[in-house]
Tab-separated table of C-alpha atoms and ligand atoms in Angstrom:
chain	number	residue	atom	x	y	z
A	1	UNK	CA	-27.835	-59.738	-54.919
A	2	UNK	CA	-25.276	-62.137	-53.642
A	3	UNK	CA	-25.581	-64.936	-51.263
A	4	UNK	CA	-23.723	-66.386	-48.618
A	5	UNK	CA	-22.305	-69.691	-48.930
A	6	UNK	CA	-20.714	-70.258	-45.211
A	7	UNK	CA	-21.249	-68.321	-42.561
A	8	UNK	CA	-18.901	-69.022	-39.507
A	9	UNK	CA	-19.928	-67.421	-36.274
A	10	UNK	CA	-17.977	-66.511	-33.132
A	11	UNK	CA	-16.269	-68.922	-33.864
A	12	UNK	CA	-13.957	-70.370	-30.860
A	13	UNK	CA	-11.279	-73.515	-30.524
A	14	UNK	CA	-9.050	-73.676	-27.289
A	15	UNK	CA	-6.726	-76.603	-26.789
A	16	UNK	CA	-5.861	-76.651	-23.596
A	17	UNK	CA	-6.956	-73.036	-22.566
A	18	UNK	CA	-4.202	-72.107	-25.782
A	19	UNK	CA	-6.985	-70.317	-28.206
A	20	UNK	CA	-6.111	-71.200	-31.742
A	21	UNK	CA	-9.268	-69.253	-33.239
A	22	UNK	CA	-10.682	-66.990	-30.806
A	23	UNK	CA	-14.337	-65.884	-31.861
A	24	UNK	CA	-14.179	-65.630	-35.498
A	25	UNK	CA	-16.681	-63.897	-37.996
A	26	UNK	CA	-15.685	-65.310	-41.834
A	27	UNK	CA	-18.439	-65.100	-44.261
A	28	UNK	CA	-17.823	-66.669	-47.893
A	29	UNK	CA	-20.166	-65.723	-50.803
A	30	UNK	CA	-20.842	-68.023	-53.342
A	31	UNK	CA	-18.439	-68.049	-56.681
A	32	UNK	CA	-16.387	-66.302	-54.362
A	33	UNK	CA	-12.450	-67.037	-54.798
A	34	UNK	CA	-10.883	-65.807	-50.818
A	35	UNK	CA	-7.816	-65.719	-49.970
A	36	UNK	CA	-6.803	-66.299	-45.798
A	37	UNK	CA	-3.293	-65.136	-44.784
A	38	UNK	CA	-1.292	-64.421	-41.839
A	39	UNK	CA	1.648	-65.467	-40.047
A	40	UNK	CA	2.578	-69.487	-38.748
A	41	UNK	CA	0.310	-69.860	-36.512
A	42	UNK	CA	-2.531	-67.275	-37.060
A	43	UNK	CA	-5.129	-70.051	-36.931
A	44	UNK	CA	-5.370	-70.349	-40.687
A	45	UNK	CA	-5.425	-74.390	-40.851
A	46	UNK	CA	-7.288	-74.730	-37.704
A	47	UNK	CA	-10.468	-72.872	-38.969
A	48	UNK	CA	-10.026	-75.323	-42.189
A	49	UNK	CA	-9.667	-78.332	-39.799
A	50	UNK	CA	-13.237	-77.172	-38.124
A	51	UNK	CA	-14.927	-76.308	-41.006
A	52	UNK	CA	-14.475	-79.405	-42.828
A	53	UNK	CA	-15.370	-81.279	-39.011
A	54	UNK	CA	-11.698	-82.586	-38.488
A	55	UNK	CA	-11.677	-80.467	-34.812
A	56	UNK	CA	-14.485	-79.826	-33.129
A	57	UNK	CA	-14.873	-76.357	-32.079
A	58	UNK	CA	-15.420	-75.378	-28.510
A	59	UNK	CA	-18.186	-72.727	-29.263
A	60	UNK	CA	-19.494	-71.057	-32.102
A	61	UNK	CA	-21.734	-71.594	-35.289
A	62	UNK	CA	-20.276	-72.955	-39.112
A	63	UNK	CA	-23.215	-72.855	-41.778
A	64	UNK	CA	-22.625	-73.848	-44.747
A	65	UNK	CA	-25.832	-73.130	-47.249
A	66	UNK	CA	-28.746	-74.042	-44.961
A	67	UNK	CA	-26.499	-76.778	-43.017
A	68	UNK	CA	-25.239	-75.914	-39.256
A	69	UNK	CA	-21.877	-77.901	-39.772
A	70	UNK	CA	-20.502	-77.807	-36.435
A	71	UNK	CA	-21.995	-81.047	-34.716
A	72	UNK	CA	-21.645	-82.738	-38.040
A	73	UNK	CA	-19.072	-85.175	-38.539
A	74	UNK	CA	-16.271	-85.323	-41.720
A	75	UNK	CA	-18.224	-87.551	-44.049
A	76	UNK	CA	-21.531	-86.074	-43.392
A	77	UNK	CA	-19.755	-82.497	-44.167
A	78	UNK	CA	-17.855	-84.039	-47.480
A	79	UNK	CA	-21.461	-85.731	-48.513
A	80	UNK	CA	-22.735	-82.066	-48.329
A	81	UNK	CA	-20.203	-80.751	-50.810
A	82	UNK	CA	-17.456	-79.167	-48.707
A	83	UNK	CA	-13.777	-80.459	-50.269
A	84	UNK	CA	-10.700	-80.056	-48.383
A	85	UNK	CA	-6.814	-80.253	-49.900
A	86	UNK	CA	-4.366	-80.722	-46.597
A	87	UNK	CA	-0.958	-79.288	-46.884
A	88	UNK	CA	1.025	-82.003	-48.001
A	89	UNK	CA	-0.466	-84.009	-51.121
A	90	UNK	CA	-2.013	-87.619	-50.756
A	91	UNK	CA	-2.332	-89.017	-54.025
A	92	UNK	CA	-2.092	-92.686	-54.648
A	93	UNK	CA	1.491	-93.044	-55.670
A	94	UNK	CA	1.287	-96.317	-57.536
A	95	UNK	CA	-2.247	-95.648	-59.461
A	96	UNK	CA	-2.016	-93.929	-62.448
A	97	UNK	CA	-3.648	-90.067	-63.233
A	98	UNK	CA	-6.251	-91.834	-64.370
A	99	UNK	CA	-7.209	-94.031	-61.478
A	100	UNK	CA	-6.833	-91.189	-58.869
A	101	UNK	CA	-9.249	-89.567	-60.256
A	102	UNK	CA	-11.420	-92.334	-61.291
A	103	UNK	CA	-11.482	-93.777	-57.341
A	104	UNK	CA	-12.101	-90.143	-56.399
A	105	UNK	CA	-15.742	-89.969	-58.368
A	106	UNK	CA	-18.633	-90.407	-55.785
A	107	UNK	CA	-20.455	-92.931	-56.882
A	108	UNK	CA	-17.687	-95.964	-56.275
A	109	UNK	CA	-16.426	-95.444	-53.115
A	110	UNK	CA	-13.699	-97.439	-51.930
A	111	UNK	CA	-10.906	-98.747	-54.519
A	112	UNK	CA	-11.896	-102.239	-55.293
A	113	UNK	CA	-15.626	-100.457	-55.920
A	114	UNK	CA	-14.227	-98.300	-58.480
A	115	UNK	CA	-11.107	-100.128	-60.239
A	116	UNK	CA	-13.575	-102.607	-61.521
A	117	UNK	CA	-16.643	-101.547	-62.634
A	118	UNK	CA	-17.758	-100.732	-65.947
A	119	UNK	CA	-16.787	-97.036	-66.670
A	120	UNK	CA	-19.481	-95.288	-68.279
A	121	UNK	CA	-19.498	-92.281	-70.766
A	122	UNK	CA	-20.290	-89.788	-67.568
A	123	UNK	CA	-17.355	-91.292	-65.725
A	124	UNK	CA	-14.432	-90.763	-68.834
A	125	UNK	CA	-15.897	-87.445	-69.721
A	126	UNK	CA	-15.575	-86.105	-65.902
A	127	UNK	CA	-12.266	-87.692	-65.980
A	128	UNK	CA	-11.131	-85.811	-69.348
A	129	UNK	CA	-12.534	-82.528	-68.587
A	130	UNK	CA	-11.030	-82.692	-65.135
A	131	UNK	CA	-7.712	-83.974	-66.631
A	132	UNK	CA	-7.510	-80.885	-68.735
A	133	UNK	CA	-8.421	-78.417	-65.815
A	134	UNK	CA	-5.511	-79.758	-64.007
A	135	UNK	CA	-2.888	-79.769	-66.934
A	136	UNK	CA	-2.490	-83.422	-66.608
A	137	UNK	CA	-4.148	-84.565	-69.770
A	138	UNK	CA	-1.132	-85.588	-71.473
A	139	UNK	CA	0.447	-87.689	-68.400
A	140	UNK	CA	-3.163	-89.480	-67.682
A	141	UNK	CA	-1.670	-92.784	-68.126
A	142	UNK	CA	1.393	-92.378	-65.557
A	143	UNK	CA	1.945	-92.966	-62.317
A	144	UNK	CA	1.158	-90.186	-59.568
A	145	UNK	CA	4.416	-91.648	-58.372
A	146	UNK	CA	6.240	-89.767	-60.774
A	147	UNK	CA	4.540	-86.489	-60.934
A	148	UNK	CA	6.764	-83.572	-59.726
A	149	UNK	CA	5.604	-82.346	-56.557
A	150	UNK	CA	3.764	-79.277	-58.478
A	151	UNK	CA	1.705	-81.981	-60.447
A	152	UNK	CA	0.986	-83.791	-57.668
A	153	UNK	CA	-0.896	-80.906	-55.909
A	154	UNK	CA	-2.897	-80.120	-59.332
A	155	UNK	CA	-3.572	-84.054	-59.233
A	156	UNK	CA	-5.217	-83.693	-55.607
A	157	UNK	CA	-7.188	-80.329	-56.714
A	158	UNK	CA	-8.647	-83.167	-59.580
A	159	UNK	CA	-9.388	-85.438	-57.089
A	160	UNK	CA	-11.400	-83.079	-55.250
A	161	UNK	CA	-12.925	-81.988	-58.545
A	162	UNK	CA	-14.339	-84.973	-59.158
A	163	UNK	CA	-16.409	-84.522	-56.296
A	164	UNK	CA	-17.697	-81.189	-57.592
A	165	UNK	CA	-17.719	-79.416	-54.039
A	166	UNK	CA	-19.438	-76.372	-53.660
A	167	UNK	CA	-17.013	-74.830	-51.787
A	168	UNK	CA	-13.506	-75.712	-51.730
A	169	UNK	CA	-10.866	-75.015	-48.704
A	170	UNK	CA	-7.188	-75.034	-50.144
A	171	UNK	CA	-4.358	-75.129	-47.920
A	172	UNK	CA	-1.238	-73.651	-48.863
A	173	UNK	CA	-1.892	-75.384	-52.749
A	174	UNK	CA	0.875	-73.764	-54.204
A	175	UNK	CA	3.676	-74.682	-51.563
A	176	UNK	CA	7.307	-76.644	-53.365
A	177	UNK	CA	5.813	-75.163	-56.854
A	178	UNK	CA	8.091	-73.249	-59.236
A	179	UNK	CA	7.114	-69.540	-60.189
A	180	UNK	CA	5.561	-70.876	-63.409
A	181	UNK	CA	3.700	-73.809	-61.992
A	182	UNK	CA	2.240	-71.021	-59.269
A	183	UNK	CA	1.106	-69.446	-62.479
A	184	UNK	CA	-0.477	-71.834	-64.068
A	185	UNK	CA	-2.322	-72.369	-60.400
A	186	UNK	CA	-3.524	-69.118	-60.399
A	187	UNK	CA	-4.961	-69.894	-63.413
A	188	UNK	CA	-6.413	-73.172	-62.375
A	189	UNK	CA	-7.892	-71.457	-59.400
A	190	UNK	CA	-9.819	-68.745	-61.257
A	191	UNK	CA	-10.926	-71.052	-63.980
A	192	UNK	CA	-12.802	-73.882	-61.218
A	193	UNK	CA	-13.825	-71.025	-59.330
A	194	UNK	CA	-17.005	-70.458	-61.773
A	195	UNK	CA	-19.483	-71.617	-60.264
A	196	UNK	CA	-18.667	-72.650	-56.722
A	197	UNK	CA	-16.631	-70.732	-53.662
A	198	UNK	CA	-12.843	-71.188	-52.871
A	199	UNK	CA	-10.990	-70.546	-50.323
A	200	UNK	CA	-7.405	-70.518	-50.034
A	201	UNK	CA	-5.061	-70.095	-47.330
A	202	UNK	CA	-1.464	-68.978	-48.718
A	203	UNK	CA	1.802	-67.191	-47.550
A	204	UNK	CA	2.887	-66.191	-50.893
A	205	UNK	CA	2.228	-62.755	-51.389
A	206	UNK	CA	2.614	-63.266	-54.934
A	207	UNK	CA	0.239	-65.721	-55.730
A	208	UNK	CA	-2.592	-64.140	-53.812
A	209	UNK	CA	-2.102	-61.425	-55.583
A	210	UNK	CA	-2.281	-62.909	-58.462
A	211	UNK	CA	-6.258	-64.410	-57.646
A	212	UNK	CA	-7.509	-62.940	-54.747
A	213	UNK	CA	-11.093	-60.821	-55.429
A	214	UNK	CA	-11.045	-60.400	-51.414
A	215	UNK	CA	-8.034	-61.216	-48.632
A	216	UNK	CA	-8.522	-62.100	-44.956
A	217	UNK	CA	-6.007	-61.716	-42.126
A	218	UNK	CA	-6.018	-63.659	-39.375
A	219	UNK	CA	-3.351	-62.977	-36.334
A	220	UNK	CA	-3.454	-64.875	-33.165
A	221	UNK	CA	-6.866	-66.577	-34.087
A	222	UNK	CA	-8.768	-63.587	-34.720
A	223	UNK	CA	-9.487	-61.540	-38.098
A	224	UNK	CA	-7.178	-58.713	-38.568
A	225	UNK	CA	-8.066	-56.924	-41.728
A	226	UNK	CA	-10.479	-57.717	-44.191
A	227	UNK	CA	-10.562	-56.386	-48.029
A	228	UNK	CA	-9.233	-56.051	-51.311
A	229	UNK	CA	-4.938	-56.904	-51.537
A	230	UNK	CA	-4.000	-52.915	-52.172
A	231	UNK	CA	-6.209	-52.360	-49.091
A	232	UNK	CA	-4.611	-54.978	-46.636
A	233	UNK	CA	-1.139	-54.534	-47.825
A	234	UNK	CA	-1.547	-51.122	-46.662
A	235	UNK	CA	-3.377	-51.443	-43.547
A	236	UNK	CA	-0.948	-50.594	-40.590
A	237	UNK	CA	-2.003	-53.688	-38.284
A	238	UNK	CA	-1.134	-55.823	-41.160
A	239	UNK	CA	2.243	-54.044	-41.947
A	240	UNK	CA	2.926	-54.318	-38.330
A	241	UNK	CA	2.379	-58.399	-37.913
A	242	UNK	CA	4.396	-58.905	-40.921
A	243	UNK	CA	7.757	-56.812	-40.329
A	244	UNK	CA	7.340	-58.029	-36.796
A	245	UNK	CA	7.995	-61.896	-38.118
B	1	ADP	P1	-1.518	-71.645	-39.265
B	1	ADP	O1	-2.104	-72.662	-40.178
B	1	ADP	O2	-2.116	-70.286	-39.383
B	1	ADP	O3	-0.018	-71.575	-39.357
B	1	ADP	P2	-2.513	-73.399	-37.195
B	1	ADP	O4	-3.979	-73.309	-37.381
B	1	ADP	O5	-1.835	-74.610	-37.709
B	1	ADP	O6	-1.806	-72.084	-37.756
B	1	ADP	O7	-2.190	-73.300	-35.651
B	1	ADP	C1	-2.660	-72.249	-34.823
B	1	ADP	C2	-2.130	-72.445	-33.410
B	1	ADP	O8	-2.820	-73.523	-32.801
B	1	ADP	C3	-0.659	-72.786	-33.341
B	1	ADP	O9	-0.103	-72.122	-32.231
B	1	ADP	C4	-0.662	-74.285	-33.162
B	1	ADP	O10	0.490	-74.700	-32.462
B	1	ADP	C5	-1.918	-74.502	-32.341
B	1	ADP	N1	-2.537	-75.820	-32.571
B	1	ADP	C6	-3.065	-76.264	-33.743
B	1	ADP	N2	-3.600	-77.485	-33.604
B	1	ADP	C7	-3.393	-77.848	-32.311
B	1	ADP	C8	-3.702	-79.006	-31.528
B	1	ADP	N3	-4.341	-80.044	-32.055
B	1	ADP	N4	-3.333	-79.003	-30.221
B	1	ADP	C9	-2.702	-77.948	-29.678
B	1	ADP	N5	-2.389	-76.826	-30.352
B	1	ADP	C10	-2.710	-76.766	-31.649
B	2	MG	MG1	-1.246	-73.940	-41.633
């Protein structure tokens, strides 16, 4: 028996009359690891930005375990256990590893809150198991500031970690990384995926490859194919949208 973890629903944004998710259906199972493609465009970040209450949508239904999500606002959604990684990373460039994800535990919110008080055992062991998850055990005492960009991106995947969402919405995590960093990723991805739901919207073929269980494609705001890699790749609406970009 499985169960769902989100269930989005007809789900509808227009800006301006412009639909950039016209009445979606996206279910997510829990453990589930899911991968969202399609071309620039397709609606892929937009249905992020509404789950995780950054746009509001202009009709439809987001639950999220037994929580309608779409009159709730970001921090309520976060507080719930939904985590969301933007594009581009935001670390703290002049904190160390350490502090990142130390300012990123729950319990001290704020930076002032968390840089000075006591750290307790629960605190340094989340930090060192998290640490290790993200490859950045050795470099926990340097700056974010100089992380490559690939570290950087692992470092923001921590700092969600230490939130321990239940479900986790990854956009385009593996963008400016080499082929063996986008390795290690995959990697990463499968290993926190134990135990809570991912998904993951990416453009390299590759890489989803590499973890999807289940791939969705989304063209013009609506779902185009739905199903295992070997059965999108070979779907002929799929094939289509992608030779015709
Ligand atoms: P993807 O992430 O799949 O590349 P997006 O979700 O970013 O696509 O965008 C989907 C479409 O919606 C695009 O045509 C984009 O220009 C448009 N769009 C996204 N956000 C806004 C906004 N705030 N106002 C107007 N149009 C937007
Ligand atoms: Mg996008």
């Amino acid at each position: 028996m499985t169960s769902l973890i989100l269930a989005v629903e007809d789900l509808t944004v227009s800006f301006d009359g412009f639909k950039a998710v016209d009445k979606l259906n996206f279910y997510v199972e829990e453990d589930e690891l899911r991968c969202v493609i399609g071309p620039n465009g397709a609606g892929k970040t937009t249905l992020l930005d509404m789950i995780c209450g950054k746009t509001k949508p202009t009709a439809g239904t987001i639950k999220f375990k037994r929580f309608q999500l779409q009159d709730m606002i970001e921090y309520q959604i976060t507080r719930l256990g939904v985590g969301r990684k933007f594009q581009n990373p935001s670390v703290y460039e002049d904190l160390t590893v350490f502090e990142n994800l130390e300012i990123s535990y729950p319990k001290r919110r704020g930076i002032l809150g968390s840089l000075f008080f006591r750290r307790d055992r629960a605190l340094l062991d989340k930090i060192d198991k998290v640490a290790e998850d993200i490859f950045l055990h050795e470099v926990l005492r340097h700056k974010a500031g100089q992380l490559s960009h690939g570290q950087k991106q692992w470092l923001e995947i921590g700092m969600l970690l230490m939130q321990d969402p239940e479900l986790m919405l990854l956009d385009e995590p593996v963008a400016g990384m080499s082929p063996k960093e986008r390795e290690q990723t995959a990697e990463l991805l499968k290993r926190i995926s134990s135990g809570r739901s991912i998904v993951v919207i990416e453009h390299d073929m590759a890489f989803v490859r590499m973890i999807a269980h289940k791939v969705t494609v989304l063209h013009q705001g609506r779902l185009l194919a739905e199903g295992s890699m070997d059965q999108v790749q070979n779907d002929p609406k799929v094939i289509e949208v992608y030779l015709g970009h």
